[in-house]
Short mmCIF file of N, CA, C and O in Angstrom, two decimals:
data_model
loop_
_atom_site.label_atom_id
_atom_site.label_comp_id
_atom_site.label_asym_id
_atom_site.label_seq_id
_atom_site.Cartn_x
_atom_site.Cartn_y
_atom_site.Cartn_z
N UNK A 1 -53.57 -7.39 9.33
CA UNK A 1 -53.60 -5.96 9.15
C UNK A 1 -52.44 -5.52 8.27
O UNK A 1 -51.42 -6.18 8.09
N UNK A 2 -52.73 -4.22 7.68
CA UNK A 2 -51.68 -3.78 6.55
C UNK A 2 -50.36 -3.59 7.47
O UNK A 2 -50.33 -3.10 8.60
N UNK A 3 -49.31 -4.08 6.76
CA UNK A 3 -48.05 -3.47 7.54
C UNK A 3 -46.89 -3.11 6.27
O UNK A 3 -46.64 -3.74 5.24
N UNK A 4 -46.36 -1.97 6.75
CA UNK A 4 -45.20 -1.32 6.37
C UNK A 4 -43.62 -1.27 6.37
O UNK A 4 -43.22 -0.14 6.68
N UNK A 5 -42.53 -2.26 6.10
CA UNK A 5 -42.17 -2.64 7.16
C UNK A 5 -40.63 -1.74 5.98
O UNK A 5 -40.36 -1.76 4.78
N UNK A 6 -40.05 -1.08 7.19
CA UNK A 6 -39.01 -0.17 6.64
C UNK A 6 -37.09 -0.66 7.28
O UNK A 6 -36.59 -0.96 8.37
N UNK A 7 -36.73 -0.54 6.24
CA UNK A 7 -35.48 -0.74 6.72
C UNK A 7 -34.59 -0.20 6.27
O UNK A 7 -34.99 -0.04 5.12
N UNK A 8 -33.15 0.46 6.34
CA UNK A 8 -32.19 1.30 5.44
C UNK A 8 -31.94 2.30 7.06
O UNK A 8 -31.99 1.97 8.25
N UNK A 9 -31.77 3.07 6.63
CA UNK A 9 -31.29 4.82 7.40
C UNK A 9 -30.05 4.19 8.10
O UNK A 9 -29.57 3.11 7.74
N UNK A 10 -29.54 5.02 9.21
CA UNK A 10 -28.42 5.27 9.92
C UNK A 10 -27.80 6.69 9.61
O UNK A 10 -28.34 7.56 8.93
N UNK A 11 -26.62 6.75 10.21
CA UNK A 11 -26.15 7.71 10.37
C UNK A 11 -24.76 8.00 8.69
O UNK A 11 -24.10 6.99 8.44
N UNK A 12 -24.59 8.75 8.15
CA UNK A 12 -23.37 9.35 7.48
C UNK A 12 -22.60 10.66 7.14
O UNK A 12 -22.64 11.48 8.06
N UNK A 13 -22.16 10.90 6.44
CA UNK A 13 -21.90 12.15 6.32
C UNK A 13 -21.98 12.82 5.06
O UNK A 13 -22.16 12.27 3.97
N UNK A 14 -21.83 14.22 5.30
CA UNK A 14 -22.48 14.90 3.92
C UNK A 14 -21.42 14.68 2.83
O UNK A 14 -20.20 14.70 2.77
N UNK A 15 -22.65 14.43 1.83
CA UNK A 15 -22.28 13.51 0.62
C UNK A 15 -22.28 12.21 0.40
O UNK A 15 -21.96 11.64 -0.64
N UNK A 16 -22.74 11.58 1.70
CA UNK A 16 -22.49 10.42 1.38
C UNK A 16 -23.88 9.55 0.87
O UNK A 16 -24.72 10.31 0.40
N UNK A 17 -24.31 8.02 0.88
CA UNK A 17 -25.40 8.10 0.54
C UNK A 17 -26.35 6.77 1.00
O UNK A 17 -25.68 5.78 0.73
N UNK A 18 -27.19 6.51 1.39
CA UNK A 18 -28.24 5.55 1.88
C UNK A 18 -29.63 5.18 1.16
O UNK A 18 -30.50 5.75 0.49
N UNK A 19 -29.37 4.06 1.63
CA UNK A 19 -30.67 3.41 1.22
C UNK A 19 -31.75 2.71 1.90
O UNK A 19 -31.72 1.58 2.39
N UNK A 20 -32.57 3.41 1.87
CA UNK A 20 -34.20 2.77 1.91
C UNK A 20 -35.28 1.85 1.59
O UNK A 20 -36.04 2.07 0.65
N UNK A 21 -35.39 0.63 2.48
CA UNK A 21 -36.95 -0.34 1.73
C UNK A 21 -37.61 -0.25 2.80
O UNK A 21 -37.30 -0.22 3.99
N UNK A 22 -39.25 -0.19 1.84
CA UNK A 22 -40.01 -0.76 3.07
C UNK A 22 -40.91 -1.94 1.81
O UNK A 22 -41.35 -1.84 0.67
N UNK A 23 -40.81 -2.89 2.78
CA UNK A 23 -41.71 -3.75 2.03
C UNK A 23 -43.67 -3.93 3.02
O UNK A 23 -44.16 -3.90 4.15
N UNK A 24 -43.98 -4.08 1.83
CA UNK A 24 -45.46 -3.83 2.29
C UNK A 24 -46.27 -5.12 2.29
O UNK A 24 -45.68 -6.10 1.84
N UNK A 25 -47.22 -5.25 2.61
CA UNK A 25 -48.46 -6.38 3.28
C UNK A 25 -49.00 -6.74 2.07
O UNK A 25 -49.06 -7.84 1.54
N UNK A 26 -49.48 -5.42 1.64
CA UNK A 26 -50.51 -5.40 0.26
C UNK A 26 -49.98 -4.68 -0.65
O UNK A 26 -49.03 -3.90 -0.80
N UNK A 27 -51.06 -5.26 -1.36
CA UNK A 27 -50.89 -3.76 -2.93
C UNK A 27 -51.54 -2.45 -2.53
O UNK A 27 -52.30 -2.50 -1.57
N UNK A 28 -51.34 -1.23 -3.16
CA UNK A 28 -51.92 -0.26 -3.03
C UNK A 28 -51.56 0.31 -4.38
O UNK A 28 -50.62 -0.20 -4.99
N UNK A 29 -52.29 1.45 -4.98
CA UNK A 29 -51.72 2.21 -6.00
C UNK A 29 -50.48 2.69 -6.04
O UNK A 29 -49.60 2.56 -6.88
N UNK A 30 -50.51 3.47 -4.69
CA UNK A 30 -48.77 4.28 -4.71
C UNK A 30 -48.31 4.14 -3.06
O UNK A 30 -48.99 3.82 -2.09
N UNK A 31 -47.34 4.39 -3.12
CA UNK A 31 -46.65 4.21 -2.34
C UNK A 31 -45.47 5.61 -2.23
O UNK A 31 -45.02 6.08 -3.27
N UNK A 32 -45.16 6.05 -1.17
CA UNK A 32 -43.82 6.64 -0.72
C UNK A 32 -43.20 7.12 0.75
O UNK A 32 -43.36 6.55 1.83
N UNK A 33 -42.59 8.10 0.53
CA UNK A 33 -41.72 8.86 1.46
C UNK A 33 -42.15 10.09 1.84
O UNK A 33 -42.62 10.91 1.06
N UNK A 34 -41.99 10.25 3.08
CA UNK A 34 -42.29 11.78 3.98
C UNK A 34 -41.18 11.62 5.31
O UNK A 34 -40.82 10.60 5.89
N UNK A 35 -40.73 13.30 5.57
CA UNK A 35 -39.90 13.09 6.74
C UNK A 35 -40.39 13.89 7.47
O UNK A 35 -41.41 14.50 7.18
N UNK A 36 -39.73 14.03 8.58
CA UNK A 36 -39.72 14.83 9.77
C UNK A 36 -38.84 14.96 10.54
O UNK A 36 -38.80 14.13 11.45
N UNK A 37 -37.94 15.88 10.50
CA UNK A 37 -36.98 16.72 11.54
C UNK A 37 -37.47 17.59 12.59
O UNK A 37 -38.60 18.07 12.68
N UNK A 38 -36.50 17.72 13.35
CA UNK A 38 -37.16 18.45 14.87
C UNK A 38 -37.15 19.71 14.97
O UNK A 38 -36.20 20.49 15.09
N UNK A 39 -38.36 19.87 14.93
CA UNK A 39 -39.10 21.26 14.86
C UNK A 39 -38.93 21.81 13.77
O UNK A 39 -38.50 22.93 13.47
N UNK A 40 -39.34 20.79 13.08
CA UNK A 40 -40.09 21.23 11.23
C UNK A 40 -41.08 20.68 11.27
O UNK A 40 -41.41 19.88 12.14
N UNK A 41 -41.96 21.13 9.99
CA UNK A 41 -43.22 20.50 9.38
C UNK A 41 -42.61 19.24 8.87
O UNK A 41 -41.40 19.02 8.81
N UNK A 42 -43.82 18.24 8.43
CA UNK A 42 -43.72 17.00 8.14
C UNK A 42 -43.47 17.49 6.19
O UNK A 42 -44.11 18.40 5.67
N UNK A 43 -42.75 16.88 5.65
CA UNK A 43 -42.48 17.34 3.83
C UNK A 43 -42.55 16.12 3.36
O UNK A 43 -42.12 15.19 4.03
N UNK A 44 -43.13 15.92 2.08
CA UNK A 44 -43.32 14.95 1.54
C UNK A 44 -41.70 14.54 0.50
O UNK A 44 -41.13 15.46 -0.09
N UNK A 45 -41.38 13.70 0.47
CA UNK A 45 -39.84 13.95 -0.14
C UNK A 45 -40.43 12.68 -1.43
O UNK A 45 -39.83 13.05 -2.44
N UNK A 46 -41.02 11.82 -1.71
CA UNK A 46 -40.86 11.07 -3.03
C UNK A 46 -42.35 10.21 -3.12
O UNK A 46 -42.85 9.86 -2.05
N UNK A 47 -42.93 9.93 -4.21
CA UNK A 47 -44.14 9.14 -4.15
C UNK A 47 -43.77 8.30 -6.05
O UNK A 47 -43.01 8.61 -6.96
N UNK A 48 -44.65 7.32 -5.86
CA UNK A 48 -44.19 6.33 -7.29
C UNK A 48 -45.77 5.75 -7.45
O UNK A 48 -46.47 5.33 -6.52
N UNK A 49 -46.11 5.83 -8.70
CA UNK A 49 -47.49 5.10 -8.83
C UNK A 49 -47.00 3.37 -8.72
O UNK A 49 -45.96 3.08 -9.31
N UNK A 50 -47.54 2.54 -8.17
CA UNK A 50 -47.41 1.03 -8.32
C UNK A 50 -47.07 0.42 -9.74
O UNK A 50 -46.34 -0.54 -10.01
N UNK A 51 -47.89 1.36 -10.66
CA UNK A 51 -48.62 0.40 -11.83
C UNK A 51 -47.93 1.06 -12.87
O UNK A 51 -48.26 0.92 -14.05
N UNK A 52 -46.54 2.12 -12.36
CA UNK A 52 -45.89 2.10 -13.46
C UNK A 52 -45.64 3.55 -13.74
O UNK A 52 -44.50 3.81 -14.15
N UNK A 53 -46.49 4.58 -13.60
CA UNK A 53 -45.90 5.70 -14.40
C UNK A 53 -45.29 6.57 -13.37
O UNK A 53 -45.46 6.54 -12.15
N UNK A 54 -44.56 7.36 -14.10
CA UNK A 54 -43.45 8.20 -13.42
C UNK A 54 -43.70 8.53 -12.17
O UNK A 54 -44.80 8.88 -11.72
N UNK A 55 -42.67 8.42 -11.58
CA UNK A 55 -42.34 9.17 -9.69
C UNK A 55 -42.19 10.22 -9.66
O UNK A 55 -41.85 10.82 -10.68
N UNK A 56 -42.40 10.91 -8.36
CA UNK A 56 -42.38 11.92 -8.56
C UNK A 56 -41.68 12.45 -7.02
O UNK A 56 -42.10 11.84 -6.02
N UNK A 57 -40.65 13.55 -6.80
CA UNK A 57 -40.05 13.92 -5.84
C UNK A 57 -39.89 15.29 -5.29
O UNK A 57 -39.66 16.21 -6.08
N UNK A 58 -39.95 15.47 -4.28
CA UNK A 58 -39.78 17.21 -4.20
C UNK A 58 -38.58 17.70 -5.09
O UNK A 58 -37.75 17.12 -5.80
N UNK A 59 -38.89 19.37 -4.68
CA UNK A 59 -37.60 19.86 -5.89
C UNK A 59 -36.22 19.63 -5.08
O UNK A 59 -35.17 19.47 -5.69
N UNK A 60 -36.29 19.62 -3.26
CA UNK A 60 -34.92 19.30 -2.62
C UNK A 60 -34.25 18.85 -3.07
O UNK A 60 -33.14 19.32 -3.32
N UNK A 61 -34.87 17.18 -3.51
CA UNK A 61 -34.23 16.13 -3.87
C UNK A 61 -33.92 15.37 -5.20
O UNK A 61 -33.52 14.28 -5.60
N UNK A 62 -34.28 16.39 -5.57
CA UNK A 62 -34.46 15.98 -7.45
C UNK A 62 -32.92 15.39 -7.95
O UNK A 62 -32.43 15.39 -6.82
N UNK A 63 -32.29 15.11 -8.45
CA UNK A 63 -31.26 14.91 -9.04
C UNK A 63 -30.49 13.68 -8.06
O UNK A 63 -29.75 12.85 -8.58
N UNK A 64 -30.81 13.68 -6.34
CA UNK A 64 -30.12 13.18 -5.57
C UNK A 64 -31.05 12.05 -5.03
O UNK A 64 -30.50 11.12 -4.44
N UNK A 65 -31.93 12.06 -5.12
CA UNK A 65 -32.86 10.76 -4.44
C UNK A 65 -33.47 10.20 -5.61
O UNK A 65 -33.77 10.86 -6.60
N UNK A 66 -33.69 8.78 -5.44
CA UNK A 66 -34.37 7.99 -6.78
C UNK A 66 -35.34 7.35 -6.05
O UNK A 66 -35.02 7.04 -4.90
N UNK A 67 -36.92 6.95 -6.56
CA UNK A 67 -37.95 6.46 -5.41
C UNK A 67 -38.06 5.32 -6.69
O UNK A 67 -38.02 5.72 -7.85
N UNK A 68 -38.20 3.79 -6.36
CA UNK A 68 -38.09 2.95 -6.96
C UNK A 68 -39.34 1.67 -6.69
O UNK A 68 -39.77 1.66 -5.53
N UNK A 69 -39.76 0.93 -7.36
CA UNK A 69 -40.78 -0.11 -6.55
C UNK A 69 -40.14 -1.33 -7.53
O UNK A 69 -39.57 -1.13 -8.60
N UNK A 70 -40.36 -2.64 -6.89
CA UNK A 70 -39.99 -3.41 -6.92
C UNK A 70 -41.69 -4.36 -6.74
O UNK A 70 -41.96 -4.93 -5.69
N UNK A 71 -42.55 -4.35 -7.82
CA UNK A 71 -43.83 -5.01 -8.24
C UNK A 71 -43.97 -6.30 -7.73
O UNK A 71 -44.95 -6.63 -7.06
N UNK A 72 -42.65 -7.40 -8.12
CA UNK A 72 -42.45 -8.87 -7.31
C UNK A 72 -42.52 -8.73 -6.18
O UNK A 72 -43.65 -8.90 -5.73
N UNK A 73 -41.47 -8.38 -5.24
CA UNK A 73 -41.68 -8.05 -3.82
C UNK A 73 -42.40 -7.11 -3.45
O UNK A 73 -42.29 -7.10 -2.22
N UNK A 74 -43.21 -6.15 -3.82
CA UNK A 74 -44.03 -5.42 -3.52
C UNK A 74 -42.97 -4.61 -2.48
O UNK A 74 -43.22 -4.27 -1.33
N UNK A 75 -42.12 -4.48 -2.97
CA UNK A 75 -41.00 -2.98 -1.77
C UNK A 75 -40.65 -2.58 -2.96
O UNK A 75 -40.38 -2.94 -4.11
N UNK A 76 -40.83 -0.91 -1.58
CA UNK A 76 -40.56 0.43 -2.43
C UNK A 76 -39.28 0.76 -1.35
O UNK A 76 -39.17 0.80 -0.13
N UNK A 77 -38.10 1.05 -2.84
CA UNK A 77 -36.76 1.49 -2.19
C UNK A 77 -36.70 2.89 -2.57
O UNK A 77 -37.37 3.27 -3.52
N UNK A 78 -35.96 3.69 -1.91
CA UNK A 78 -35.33 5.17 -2.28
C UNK A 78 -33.92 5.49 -1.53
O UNK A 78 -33.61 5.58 -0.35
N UNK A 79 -33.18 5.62 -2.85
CA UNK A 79 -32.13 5.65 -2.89
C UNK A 79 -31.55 7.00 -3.35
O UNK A 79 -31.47 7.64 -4.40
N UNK A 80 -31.01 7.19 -1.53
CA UNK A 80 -30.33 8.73 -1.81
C UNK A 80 -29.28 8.94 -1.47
O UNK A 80 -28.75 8.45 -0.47
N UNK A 81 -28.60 10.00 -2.57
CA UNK A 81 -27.40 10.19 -2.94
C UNK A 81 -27.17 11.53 -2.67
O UNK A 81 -28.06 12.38 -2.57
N UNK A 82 -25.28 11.81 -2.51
CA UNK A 82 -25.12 13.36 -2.17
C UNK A 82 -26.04 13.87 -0.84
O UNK A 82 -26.66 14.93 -0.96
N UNK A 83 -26.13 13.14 0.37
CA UNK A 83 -27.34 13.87 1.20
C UNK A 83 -26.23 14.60 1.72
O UNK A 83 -25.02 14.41 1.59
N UNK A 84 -27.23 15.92 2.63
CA UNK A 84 -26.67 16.92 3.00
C UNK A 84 -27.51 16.81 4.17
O UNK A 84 -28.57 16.20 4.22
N UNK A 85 -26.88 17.53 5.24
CA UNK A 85 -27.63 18.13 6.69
C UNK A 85 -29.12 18.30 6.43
O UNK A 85 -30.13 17.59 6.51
N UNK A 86 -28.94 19.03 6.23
CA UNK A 86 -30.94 19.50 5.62
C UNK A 86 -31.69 17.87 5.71
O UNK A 86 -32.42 17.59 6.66
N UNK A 87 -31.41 16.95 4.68
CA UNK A 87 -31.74 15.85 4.74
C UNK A 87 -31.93 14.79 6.48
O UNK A 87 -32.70 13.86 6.70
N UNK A 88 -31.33 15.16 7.03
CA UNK A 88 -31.39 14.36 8.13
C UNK A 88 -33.05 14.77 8.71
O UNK A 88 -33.51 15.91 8.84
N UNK A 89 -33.89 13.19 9.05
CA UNK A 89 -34.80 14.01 9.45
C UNK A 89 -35.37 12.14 9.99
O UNK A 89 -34.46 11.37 10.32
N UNK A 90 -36.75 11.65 10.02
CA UNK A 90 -37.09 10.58 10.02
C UNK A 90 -38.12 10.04 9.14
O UNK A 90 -39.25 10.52 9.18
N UNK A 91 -37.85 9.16 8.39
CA UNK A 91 -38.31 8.87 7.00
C UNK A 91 -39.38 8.10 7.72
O UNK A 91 -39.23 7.76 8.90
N UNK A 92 -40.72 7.77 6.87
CA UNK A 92 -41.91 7.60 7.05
C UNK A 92 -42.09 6.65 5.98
O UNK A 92 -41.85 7.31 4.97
N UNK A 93 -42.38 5.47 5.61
CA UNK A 93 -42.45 4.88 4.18
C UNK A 93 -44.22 4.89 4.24
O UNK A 93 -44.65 4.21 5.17
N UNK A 94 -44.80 5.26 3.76
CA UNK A 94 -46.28 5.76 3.30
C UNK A 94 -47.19 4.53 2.29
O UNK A 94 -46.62 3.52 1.88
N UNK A 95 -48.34 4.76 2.05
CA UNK A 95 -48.98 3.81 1.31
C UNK A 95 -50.83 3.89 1.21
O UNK A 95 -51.47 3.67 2.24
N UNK A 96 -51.42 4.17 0.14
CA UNK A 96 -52.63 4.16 -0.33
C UNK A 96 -53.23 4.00 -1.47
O UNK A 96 -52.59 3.98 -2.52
N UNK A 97 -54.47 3.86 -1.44
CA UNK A 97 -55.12 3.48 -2.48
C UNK A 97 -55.24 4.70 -3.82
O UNK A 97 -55.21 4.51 -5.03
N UNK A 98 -55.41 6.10 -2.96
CA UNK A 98 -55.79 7.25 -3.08
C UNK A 98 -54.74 7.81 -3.27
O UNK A 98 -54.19 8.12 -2.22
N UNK A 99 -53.90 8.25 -4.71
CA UNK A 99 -52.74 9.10 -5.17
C UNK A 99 -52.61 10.71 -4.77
O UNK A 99 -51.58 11.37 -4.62
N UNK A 100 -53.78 11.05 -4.67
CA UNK A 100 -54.22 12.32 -4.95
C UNK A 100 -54.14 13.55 -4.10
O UNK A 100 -54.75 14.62 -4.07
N UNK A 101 -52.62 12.69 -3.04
CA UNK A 101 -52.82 14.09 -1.58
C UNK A 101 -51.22 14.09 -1.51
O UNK A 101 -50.57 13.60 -2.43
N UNK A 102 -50.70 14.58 -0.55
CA UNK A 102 -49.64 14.85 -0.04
C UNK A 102 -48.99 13.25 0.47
O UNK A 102 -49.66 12.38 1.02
N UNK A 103 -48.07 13.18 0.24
CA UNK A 103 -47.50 11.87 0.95
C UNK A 103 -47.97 11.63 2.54
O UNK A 103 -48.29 10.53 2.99
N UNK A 104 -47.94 12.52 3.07
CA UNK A 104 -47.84 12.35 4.79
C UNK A 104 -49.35 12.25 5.20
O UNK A 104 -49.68 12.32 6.39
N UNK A 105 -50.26 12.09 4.19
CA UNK A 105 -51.47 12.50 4.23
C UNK A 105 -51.89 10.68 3.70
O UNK A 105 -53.04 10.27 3.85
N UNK A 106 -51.22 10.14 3.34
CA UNK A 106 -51.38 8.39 3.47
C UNK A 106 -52.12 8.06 4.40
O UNK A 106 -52.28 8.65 5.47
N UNK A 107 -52.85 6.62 3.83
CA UNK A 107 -53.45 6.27 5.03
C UNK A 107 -52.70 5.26 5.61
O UNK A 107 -52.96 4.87 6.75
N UNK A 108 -51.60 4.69 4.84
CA UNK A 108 -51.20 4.19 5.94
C UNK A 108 -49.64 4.23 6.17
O UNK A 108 -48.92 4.46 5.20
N UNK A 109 -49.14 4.03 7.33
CA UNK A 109 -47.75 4.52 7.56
C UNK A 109 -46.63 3.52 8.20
O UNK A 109 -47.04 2.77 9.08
N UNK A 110 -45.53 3.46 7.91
CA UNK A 110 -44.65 2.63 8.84
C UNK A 110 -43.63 3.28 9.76
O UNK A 110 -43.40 4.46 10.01
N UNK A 111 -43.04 2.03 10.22
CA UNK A 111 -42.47 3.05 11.85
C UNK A 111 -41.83 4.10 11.95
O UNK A 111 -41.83 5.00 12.79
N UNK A 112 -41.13 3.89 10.75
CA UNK A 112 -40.19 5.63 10.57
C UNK A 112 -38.61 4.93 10.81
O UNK A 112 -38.19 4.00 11.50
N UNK A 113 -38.12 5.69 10.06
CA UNK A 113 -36.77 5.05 10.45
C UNK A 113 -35.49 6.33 10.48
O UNK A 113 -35.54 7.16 9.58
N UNK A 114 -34.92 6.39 11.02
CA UNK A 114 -33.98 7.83 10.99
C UNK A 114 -32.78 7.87 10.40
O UNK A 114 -31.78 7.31 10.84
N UNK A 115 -32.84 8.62 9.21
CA UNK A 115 -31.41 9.27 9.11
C UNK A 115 -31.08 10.18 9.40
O UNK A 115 -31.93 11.05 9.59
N UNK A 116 -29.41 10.54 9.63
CA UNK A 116 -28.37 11.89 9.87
C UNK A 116 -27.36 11.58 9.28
O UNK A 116 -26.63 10.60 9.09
N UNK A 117 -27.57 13.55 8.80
CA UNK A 117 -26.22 13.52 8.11
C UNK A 117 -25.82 14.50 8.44
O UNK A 117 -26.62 15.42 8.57
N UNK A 118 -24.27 14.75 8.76
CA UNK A 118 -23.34 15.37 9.71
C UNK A 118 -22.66 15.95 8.81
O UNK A 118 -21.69 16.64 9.13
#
């Protein structure tokens, strides 16, 4: 079965900065990121086509998060910088065939992994 397998988050402080992989089972077209903090909606924060053309990220995180894939190992890293409070939430590493929706709207998902930033 497809698996997602995520690793990176912990805890830091504002400004500081972390990093994210999840390495995946299979191929899929795209791949990314969605979070969730407590008692917010779920937000899509970064998505990357597989096969090459540009990523793409909310406006939050524009300048401060980079969503990256790695084609050999088939892991997708995102690497974020300058996080702030707001950012703390639990990252979701995402994955489908189908580009064409909201990140959190993937069909398929991995365990989630949590960051905070203080």
């Amino acid at each position: 079965h497809v698996q997602l397998v995520e690793s990176g988050g912990g805890s830091v402080q504002a400004g500081g900065s972390l990093s994210l992989s999840c390495a995946a089972s299979d191929r899929f077209n795209c791949m990314g990121w969605f979070r969730q903090a407590s008692r917010k909606e779920r937000e899509g924060v970064a998505s990357i086509f597989t096969g090459g053309s540009s990523p793409y990220s909310t406006d939050s995180v524009k300048g401060r998060f980079t969503i990256s894939y790695d084609r050999v190992k088939n892991t997708m890293y995102l690497q974020m910088n300058n996080l702030k409070p707001e950012d703390t939430g639990m990252y979701y590493c995402v994955a489908d065939s189908n580009c064409d929706m909201p990140e959190y709207e993937y069909g398929y998902r991995g365990q989630g992994t949590q960051v905070t930033v203080s």
